[in-house]
Short mmCIF file of C-alpha atoms and ligand atoms in Angstrom, two decimals:
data_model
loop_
_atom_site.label_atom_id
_atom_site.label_comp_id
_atom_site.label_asym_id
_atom_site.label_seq_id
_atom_site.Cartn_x
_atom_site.Cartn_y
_atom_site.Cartn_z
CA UNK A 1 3.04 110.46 -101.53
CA UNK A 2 3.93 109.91 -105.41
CA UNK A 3 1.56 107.43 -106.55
CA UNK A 4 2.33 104.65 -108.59
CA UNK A 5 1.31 105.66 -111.47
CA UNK A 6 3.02 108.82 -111.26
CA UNK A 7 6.28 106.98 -110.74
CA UNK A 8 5.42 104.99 -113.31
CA UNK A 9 4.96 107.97 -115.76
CA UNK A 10 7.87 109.52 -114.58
CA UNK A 11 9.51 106.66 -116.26
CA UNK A 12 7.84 107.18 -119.34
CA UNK A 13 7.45 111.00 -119.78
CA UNK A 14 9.78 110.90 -122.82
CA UNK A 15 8.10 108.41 -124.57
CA UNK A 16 4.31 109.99 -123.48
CA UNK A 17 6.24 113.31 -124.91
CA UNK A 18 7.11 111.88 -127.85
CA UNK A 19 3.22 110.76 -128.35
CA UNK A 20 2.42 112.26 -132.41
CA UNK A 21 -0.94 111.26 -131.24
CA UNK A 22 -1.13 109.28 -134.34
CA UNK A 23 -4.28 107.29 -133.39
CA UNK A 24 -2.95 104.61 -134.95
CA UNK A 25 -3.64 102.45 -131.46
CA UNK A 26 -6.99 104.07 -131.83
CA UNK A 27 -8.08 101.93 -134.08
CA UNK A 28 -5.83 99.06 -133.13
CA UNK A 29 -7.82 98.74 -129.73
CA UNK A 30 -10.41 96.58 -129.49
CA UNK A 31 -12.86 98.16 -126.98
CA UNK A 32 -12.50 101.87 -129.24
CA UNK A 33 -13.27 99.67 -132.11
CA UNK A 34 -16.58 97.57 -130.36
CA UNK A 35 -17.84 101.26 -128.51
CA UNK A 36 -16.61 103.95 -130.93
CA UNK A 37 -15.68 106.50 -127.79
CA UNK A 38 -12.14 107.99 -127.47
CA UNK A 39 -12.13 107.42 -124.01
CA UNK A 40 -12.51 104.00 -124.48
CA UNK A 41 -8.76 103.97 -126.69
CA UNK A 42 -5.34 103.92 -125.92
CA UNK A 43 -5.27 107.30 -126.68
CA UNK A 44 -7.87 108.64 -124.27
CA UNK A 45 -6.96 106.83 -121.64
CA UNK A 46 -3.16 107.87 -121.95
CA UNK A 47 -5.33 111.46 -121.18
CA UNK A 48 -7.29 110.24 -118.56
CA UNK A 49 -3.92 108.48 -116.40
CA UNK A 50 -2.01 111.75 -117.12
CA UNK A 51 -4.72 113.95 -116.01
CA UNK A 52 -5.22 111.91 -112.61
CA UNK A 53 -1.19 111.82 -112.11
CA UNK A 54 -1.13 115.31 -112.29
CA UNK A 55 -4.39 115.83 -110.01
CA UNK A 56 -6.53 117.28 -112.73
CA UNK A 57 -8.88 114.27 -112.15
CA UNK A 58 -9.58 112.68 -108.66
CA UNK A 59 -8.26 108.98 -108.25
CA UNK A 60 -11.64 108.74 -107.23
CA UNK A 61 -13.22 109.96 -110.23
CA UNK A 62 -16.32 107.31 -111.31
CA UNK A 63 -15.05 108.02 -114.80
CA UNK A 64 -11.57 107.22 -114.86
CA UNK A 65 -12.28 104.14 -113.46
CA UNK A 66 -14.94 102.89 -115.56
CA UNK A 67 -12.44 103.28 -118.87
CA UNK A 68 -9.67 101.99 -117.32
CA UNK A 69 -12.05 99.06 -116.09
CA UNK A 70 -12.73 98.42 -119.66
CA UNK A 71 -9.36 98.29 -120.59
CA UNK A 72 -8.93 94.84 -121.85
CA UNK A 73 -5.05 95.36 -121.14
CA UNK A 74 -4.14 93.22 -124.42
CA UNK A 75 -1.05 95.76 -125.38
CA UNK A 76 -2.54 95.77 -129.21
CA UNK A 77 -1.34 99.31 -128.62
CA UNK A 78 1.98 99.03 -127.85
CA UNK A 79 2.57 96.99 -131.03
CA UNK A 80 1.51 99.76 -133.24
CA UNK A 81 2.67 102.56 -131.48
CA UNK A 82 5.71 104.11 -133.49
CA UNK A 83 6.93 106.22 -130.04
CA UNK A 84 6.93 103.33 -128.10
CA UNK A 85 4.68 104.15 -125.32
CA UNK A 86 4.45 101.33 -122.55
CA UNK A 87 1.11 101.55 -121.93
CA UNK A 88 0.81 98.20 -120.10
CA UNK A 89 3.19 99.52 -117.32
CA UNK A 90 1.13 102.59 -117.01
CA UNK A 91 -2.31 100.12 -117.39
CA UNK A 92 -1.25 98.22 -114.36
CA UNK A 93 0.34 101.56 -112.50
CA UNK A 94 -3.50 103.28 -112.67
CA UNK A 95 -5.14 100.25 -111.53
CA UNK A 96 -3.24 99.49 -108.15
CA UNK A 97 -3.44 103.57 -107.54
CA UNK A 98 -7.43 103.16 -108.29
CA UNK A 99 -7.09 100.03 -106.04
CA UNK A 100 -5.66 101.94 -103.20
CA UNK A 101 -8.03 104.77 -103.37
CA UNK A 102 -10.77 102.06 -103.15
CA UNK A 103 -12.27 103.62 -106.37
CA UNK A 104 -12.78 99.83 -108.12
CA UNK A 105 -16.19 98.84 -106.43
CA UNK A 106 -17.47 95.29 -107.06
CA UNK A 107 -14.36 93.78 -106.79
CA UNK A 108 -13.83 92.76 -103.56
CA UNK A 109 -14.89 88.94 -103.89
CA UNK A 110 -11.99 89.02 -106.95
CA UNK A 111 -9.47 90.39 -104.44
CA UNK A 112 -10.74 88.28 -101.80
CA UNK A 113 -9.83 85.71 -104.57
CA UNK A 114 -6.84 86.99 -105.63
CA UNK A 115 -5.03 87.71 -102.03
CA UNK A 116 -5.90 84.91 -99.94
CA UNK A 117 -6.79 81.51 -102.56
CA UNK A 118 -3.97 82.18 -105.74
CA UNK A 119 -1.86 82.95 -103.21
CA UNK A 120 -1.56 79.27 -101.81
CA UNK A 121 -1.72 76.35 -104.08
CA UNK A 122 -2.95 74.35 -101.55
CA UNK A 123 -6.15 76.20 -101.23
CA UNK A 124 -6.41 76.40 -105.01
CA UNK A 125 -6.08 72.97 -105.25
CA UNK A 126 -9.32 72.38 -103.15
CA UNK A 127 -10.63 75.45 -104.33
CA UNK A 128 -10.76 74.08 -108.13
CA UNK A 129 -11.75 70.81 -106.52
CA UNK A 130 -15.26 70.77 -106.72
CA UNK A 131 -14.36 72.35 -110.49
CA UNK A 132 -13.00 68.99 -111.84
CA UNK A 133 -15.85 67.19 -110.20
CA UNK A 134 -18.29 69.37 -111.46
CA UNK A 135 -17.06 69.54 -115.50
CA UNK A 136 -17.54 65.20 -115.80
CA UNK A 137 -21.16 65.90 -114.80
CA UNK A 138 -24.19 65.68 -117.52
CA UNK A 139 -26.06 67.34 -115.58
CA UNK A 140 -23.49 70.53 -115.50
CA UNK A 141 -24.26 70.63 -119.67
CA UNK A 142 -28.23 70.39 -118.68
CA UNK A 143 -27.98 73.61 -116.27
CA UNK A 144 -25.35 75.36 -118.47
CA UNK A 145 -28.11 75.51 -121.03
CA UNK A 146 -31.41 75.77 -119.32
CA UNK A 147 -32.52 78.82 -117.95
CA UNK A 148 -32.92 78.53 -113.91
CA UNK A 149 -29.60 79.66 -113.22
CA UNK A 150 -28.66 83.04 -113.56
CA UNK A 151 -26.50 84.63 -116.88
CA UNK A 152 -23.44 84.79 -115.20
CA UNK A 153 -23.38 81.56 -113.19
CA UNK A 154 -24.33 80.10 -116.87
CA UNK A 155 -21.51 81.93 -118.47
CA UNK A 156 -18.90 80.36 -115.49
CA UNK A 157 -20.04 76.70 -116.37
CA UNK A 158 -19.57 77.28 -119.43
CA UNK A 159 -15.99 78.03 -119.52
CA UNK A 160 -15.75 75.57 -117.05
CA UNK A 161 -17.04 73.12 -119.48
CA UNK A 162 -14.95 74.19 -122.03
CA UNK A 163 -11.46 73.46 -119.94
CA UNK A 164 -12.36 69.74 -120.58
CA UNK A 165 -9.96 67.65 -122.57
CA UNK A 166 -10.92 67.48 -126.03
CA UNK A 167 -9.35 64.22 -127.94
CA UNK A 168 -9.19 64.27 -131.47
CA UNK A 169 -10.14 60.75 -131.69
CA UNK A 170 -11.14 58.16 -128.55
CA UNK A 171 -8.34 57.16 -126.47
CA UNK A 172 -5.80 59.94 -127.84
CA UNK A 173 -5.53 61.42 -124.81
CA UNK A 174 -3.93 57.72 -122.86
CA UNK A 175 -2.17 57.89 -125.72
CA UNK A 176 0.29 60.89 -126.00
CA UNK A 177 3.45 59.06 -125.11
CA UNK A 178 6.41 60.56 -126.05
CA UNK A 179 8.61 58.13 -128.20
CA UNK A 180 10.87 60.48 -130.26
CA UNK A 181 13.19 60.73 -127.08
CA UNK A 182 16.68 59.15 -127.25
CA UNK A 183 17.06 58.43 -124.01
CA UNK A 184 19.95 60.55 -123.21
CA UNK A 185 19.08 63.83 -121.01
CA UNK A 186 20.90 66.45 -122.90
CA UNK A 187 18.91 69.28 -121.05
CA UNK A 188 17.75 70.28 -118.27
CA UNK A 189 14.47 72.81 -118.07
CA UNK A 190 11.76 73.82 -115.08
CA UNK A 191 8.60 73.81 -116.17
CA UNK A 192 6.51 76.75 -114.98
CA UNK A 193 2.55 75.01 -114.42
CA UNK A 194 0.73 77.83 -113.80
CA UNK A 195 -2.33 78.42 -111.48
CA UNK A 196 -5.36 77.89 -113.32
CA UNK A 197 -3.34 75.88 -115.57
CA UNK A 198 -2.27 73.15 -113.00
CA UNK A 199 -5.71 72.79 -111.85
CA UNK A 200 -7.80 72.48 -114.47
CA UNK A 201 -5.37 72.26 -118.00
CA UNK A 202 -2.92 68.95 -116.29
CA UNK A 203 -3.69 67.60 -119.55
CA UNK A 204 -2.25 70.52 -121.55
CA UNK A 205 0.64 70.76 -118.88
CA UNK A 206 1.33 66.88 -119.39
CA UNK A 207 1.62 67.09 -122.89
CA UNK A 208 4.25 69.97 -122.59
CA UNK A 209 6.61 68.05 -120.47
CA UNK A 210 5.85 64.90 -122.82
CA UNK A 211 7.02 67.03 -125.75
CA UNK A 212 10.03 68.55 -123.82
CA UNK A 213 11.18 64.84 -122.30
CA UNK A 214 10.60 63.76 -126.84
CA UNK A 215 13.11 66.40 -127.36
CA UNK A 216 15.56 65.05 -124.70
CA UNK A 217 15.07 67.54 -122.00
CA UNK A 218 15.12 66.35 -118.38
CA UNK A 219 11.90 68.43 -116.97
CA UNK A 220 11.55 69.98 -113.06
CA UNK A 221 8.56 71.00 -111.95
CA UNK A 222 10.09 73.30 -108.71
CA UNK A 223 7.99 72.40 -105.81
CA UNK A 224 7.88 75.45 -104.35
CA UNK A 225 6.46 77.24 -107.25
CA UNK A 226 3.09 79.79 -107.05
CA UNK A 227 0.97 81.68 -109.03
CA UNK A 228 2.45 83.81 -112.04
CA UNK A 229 0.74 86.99 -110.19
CA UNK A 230 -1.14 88.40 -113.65
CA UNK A 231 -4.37 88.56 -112.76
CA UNK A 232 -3.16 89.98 -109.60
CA UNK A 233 -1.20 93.07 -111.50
CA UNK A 234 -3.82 93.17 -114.18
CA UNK A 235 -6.66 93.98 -111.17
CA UNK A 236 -4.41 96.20 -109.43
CA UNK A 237 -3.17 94.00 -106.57
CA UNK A 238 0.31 95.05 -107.41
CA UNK A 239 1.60 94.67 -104.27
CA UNK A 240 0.35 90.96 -103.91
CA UNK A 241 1.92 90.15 -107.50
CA UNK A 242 5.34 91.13 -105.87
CA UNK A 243 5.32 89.23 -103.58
CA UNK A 244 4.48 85.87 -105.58
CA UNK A 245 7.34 86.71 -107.82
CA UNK A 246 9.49 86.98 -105.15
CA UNK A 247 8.48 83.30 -104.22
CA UNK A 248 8.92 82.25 -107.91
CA UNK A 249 12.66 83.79 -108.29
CA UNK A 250 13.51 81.63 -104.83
CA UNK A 251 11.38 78.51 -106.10
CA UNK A 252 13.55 78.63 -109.20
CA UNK A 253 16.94 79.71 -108.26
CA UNK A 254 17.56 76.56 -107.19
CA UNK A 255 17.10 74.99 -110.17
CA UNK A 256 20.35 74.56 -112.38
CA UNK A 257 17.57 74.10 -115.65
CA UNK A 258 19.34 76.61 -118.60
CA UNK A 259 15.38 77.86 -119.06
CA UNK A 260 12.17 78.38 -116.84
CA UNK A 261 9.52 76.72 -119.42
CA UNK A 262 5.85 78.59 -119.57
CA UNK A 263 2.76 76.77 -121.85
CA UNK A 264 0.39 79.86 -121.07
CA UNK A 265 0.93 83.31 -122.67
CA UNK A 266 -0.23 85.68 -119.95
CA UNK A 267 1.56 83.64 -117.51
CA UNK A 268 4.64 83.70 -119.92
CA UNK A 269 4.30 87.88 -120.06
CA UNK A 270 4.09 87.99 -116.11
CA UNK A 271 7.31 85.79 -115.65
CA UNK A 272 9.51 88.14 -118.22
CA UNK A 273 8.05 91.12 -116.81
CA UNK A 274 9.62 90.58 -112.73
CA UNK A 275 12.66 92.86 -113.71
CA UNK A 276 10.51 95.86 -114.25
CA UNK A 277 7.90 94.38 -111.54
CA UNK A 278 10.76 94.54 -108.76
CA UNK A 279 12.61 96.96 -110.59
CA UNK A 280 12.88 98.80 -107.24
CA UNK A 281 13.48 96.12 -104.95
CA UNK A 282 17.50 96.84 -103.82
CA UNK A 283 17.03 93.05 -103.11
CA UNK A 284 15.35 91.19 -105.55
CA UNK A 285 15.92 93.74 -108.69
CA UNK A 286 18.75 91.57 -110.63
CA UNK A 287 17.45 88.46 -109.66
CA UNK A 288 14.21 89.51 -110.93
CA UNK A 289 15.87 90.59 -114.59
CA UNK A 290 17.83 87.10 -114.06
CA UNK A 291 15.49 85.02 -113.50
CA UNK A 292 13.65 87.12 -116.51
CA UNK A 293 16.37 86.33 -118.85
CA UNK A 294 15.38 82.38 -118.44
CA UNK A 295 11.77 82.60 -119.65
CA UNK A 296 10.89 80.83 -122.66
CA UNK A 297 7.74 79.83 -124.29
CA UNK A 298 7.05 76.72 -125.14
CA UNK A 299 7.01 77.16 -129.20
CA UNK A 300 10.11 79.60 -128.85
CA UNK A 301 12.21 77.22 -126.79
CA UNK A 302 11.75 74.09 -128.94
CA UNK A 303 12.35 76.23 -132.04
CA UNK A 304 15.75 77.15 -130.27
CA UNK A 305 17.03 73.93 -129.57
CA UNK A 306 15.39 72.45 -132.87
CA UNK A 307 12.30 71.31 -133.37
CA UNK A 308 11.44 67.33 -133.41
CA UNK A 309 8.07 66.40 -134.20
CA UNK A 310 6.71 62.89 -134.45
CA UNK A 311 6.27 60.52 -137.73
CA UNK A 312 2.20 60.41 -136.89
CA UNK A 313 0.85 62.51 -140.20
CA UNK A 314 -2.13 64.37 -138.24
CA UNK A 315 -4.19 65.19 -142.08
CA UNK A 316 -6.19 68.23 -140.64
CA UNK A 317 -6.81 71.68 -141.42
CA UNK A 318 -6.06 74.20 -138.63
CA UNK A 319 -5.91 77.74 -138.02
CA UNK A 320 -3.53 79.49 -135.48
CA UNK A 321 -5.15 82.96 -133.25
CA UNK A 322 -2.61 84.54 -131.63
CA UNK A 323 -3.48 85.10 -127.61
CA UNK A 324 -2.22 89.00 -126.82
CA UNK A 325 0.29 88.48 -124.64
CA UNK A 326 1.86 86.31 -126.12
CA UNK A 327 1.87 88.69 -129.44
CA UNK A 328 1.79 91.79 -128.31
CA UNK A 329 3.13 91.67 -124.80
CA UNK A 330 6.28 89.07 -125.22
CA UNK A 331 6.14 90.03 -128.68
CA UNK A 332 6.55 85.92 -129.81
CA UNK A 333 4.93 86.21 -133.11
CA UNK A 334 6.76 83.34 -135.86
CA UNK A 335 7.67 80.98 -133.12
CA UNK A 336 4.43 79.48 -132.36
CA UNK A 337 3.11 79.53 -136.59
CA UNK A 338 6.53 78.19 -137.37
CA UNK A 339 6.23 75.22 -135.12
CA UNK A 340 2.65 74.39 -136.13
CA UNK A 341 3.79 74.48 -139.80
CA UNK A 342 6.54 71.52 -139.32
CA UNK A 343 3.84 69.43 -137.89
CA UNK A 344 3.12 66.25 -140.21
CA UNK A 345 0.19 66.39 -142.17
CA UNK A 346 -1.43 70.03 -141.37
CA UNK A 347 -3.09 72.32 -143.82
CA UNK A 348 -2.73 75.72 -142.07
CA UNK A 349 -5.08 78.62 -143.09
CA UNK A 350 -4.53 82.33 -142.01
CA UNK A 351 -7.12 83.76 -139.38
CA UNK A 352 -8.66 87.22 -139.98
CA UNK A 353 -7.54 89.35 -137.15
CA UNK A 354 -5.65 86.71 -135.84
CA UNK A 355 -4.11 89.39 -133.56
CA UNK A 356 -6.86 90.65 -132.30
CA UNK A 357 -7.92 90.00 -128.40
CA UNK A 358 -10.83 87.64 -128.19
CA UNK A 359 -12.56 88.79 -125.33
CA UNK A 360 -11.15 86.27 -122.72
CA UNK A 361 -8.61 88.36 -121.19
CA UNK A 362 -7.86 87.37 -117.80
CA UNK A 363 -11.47 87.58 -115.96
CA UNK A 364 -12.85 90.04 -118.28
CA UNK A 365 -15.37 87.82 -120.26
CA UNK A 366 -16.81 87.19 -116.28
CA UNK A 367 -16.58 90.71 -115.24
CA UNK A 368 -17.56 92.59 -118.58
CA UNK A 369 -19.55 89.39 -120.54
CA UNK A 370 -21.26 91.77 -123.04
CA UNK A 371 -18.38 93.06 -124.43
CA UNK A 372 -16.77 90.06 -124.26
CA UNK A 373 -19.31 88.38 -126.16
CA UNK A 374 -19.47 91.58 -129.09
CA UNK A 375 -15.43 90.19 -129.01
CA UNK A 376 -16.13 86.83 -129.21
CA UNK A 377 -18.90 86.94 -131.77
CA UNK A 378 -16.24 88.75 -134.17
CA UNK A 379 -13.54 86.16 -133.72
CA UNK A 380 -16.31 83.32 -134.33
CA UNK A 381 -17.50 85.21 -137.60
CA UNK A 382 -13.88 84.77 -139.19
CA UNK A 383 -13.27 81.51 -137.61
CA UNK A 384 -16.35 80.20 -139.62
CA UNK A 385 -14.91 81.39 -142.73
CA UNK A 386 -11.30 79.76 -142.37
CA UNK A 387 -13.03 76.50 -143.07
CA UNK A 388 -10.53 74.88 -139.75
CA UNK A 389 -11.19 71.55 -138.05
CA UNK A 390 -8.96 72.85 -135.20
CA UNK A 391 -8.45 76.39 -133.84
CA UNK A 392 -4.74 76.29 -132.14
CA UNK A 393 -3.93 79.05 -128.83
CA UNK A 394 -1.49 79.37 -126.86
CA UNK A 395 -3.21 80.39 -123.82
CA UNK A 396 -5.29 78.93 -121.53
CA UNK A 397 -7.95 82.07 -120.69
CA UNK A 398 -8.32 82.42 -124.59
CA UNK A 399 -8.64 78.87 -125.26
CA UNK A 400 -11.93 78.53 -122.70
CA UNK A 401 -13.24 81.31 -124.21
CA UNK A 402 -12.90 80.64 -127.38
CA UNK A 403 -14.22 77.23 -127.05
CA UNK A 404 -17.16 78.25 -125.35
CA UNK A 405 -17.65 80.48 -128.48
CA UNK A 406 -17.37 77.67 -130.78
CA UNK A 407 -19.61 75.27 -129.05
CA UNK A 408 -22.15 78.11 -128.43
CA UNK A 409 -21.95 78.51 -132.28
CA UNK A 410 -22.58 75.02 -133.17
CA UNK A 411 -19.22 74.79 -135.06
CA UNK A 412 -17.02 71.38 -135.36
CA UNK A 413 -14.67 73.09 -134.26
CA UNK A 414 -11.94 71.67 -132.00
CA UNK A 415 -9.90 73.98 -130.25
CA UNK A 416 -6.40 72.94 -128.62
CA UNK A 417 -3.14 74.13 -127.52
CA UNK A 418 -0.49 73.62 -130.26
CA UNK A 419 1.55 71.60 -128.40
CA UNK A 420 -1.28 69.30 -127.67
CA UNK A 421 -1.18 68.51 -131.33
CA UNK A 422 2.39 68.46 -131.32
CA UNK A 423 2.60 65.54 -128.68
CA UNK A 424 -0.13 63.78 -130.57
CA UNK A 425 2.30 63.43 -133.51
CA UNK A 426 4.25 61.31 -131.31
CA UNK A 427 1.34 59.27 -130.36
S1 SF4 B 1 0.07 105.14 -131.21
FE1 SF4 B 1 1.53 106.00 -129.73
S2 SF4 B 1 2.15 107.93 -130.68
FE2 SF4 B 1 0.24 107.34 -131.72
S3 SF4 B 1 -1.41 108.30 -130.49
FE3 SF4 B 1 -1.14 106.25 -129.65
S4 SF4 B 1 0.29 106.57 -127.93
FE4 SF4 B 1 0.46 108.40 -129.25
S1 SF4 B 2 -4.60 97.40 -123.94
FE1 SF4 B 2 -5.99 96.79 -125.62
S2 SF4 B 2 -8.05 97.44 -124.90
FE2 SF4 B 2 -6.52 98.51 -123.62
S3 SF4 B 2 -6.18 100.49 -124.63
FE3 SF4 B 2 -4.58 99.08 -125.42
S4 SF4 B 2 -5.48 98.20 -127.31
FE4 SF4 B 2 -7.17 99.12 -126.13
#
C-alpha cells in the first residue's frame, strides 16, 4: 500500500527535485540552530522522509522518528525556501505513516486525548472544567513553584496559570464594551472559537466578537462547530483531523456569513489548509477549498473591511512576535503589525527574531520542555531588550508560553492578544 507520505511526495517530487540544497532553511530552523545536527534541519529531514518513502529506512526506524519528533513543524522553512518545498505537507504525511506503523511510543495518552476528548466539545468542556477551577486557586501559584510536584506537572500549571486574564488596569476586563458600533448590521461573519480557545481564552474570544459587532458585523458562533483538528494532523492523527473538518465544512455551510472568522493562528492554518486536507475526498474536496476560501484572520479581516479603532489613547509601549503559523504557514505577515500600529496611543518597538518559533508549538513545550525552554529563554533574552510593557501574539499556544516565560523571568511584562488591546480602545 502507498503510504501517505509517499503520496504525499509524489505530489511534491518536482519541487523536492528542484531542492539546490541551499541550506538556507538550515539555518532558518530553529531546532538545527538550538542542536547544531543536520538531521535535526529541514534539510536532513527532507533526507530522512525520502529515504523511508523509498524503503531505504524502516518506518520503524528509532531514528527517523526521533527527528521528525523534534520537528517543531513551524514552516520557518518553507518561508525561505527559494524552490518552494512544502515541507509541512510532507511533516504531517511522515507523522501519520510513523503513527500507523506504531513507531511514535509515549504517545498514546496524547492520542487517547486527541481521538476521543477534542473530538467532542462536550467532553472538553468538562474536561477543561476542573482547569478553570483550578487557575483562580492561590494555592495552584504555591505548588506551581514549590518543589513536591514533579517538573512536568509544574510546567502544566504553569501554562495553565498563564491562560488567566490579564487586565491592564482593575476592572478593564467588565469593561471592554464595544461602543464604536453604529447600530446597523452591515455584515454578517461566523466566528470560529476554537478548542482550547473556547475553554480556557472566552475572554480573548469575547473580545473578538466585541471588536467585530464595533465594526458593524453581525457575529455567529455555528453551534455545531468542533475542534480545528491541528494538533490532531500535527501528531499524526490524520485521519481523525479529517474527519473534524468534515464536521466544520457542514457546521458552517449553513451559515450565509461572507467569512469564517479565526482569533488563533494554528487554528487559522488548519481551517485554510481542508482543501489540501480532503484534497482526495470525491465528496468533500470543493467544499473543503470553499469553505477554505472563507477563512480570515482576525487582523486580516478588519484590515479588509477597514479598520475602526476606539478614541481610548492606550499610552504604552508594545512589541508584536509573530506566532509561526500565522507567519509562515498562512503567510499573514503586515496585517496583524498594521493593525496594532493604528491603535491610539502605542509606541511599537521591533522584536529580534520576531519570526522565530518560541517553543510553544502545539504540545511541544509539554512533550519536549528542554528544548522548549533553550527556545523560550532566547525569545525572553530579546524581549528584555525591546524595553515593552506588553508583548502582543496572535496565538493562543504561544501566548501561554510565552507568558509563562515572562513571569518565570520576573519581567513586567504583560502579554495579550492584539485584539484584546484593540477592544480595550473602545473601553
Ligand atoms: S531551502 Fe529549499 S532548496 Fe534550499 S536546501 Fe532547503 S529544501 Fe532545498
Ligand atoms: S518546521 Fe521548523 S523545526 Fe521543523 S524543519 Fe522546518 S524550520 Fe525546522
Amino acid at each position: 500500500m502507498r503510504t501517505a507520505l509517499g503520496r504525499a511526495l509524489d505530489r511534491e517530487a518536482e519541487k523536492l527535485l528542484a531542492c539546490i540544497h541551499c541550506g538556507l532553511c538550515v539555518s532558518a530552523c530553529p531546532t538545527y540552530l538550538q542542536l547544531g545536527d543536520e538531521n535535526d534541519s529541514p534539510r536532513g529531514r527532507l533526507y530522512l522522509m525520502r529515504a523511508a518513502a523509498e524503503g531505504r529506512l524502516p518506518m520503524t526506524s528509532r531514528a527517523l522518528a526521533h527527528h521528525i519528533d523534534l520537528c517543531l513543524g513551524c514552516r520557518a522553512c518553507e518561508t525561505v525556501c527559494p524552490s518552494g518545498v512544502r515541507y509541512g505537507r510532507l511533516l504531517e504525511a511522515v507523522r501519520a505513516d510513523l503513527s500507523r506503523a506504531g513507531a511514535t511510543p509515549g504517545l498514546w495518552s496524547v492520542r487517547f486525548l486527541l481521538n476521543h476528548i477534542f473530538t467532542s466539545p462536550t467532553r472538553l468542556h468538562w474536561f477543561f472544567a476542573p482547569a478553570r477551577w483550578l487557575r483562580r486557586r492561590a494555592f495552584v501559584r504555591r505548588w506551581a513553584k514549590g518543589k513536591f510536584l514533579p517538573a512536568r506537572a509544574r510546567l502544566a500549571l504553569e501554562l495553565l496559570l498563564a491562560t488567566t486574564p490579564e487586565e491592564m488596569s482593575p476592572g478593564d476586563e467588565r469593561r471592554i464594551i464595544p461602543l464604536a458600533a453604529s447600530g446597523r448590521r452591515a455584515r454578517r461573519v461566523a466566528f470560529f472559537a476554537g478548542c482550547v480557545a473556547r475553554e480556557l481564552f472566552a475572554h480573548t474570544n469575547r473580545a473578538t466578537m466585541d471588536v467585530l459587532a464595533a465594526h458593524d458585523c453581525e457575529v455567529e458562533d455555528p453551534p455545531d462547530q468542533v475542534c480545528c483538528g491541528a494538533l490532531h494532523a500535527h501528531a499524526g492523527e490524520i485521519e481523525t483531523a479529517r474527519a473534524l473538518a468534515r464536521r466544520n465544512i457542514r457546521a458552517f455551510e449553513r451559515s450565509a456569513a461572507e467569512a469564517i472568522v479565526v482569533n488563533v493562528a494554528g487554528c487559522g492554518a488548519m481551517l485554510k489548509e481542508y482543501g489540501e486536507l480532503l484534497a482526495d475526498d470525491a465528496e468533500y474536496a470543493e467544499r473543503a477549498r470553499a469553505f477554505a476560501a472563507r477563512v480570515r484572520d482576525v487582523s486580516e479581516y478588519l484590515l479588509e473591511i477597514g479598520l475602526r479603532p476606539g478614541p481610548r489613547p492606550l499610552n504604552l509601549t508594545v512589541t508584536y512576535d509573530a506566532p509561526c503559523h500565522l507567519y509562515h504557514a498562512q503567510r499573514v505577515r503586515t496585517a496583524p503589525l498594521e493593525m496594532i500600529r493604528r491603535l491610539p496611543g502605542l509606541t511599537v518597538v521591533p522584536l529580534t527574531e520576531a519570526e522565530m518559533c518560541c517553543g510553544s508549538a502545539g504540545i511541544y513545550n509539554l512533550r519536549h520542555p528542554g528544548l522548549a525552554d533553550q527556545l523560550l529563554e532566547r525569545k525572553i533574552a530579546h524581549l528584555r531588550r525591546t524595553g515593552a510593557d506588553v508583548l502582543l501574539t496572535g496565538n493562543a499556544g504561544c501566548l501561554m508560553h510565552l507568558r509563562r516565560g515572562v513571569q518565570r523571568a520576573g519581567l513586567s511584562m504583560r502579554v495579550l492578544h492584539p485584539i484584546e488591546l484593540l477592544a480595550l480602545t473602545y473601553a
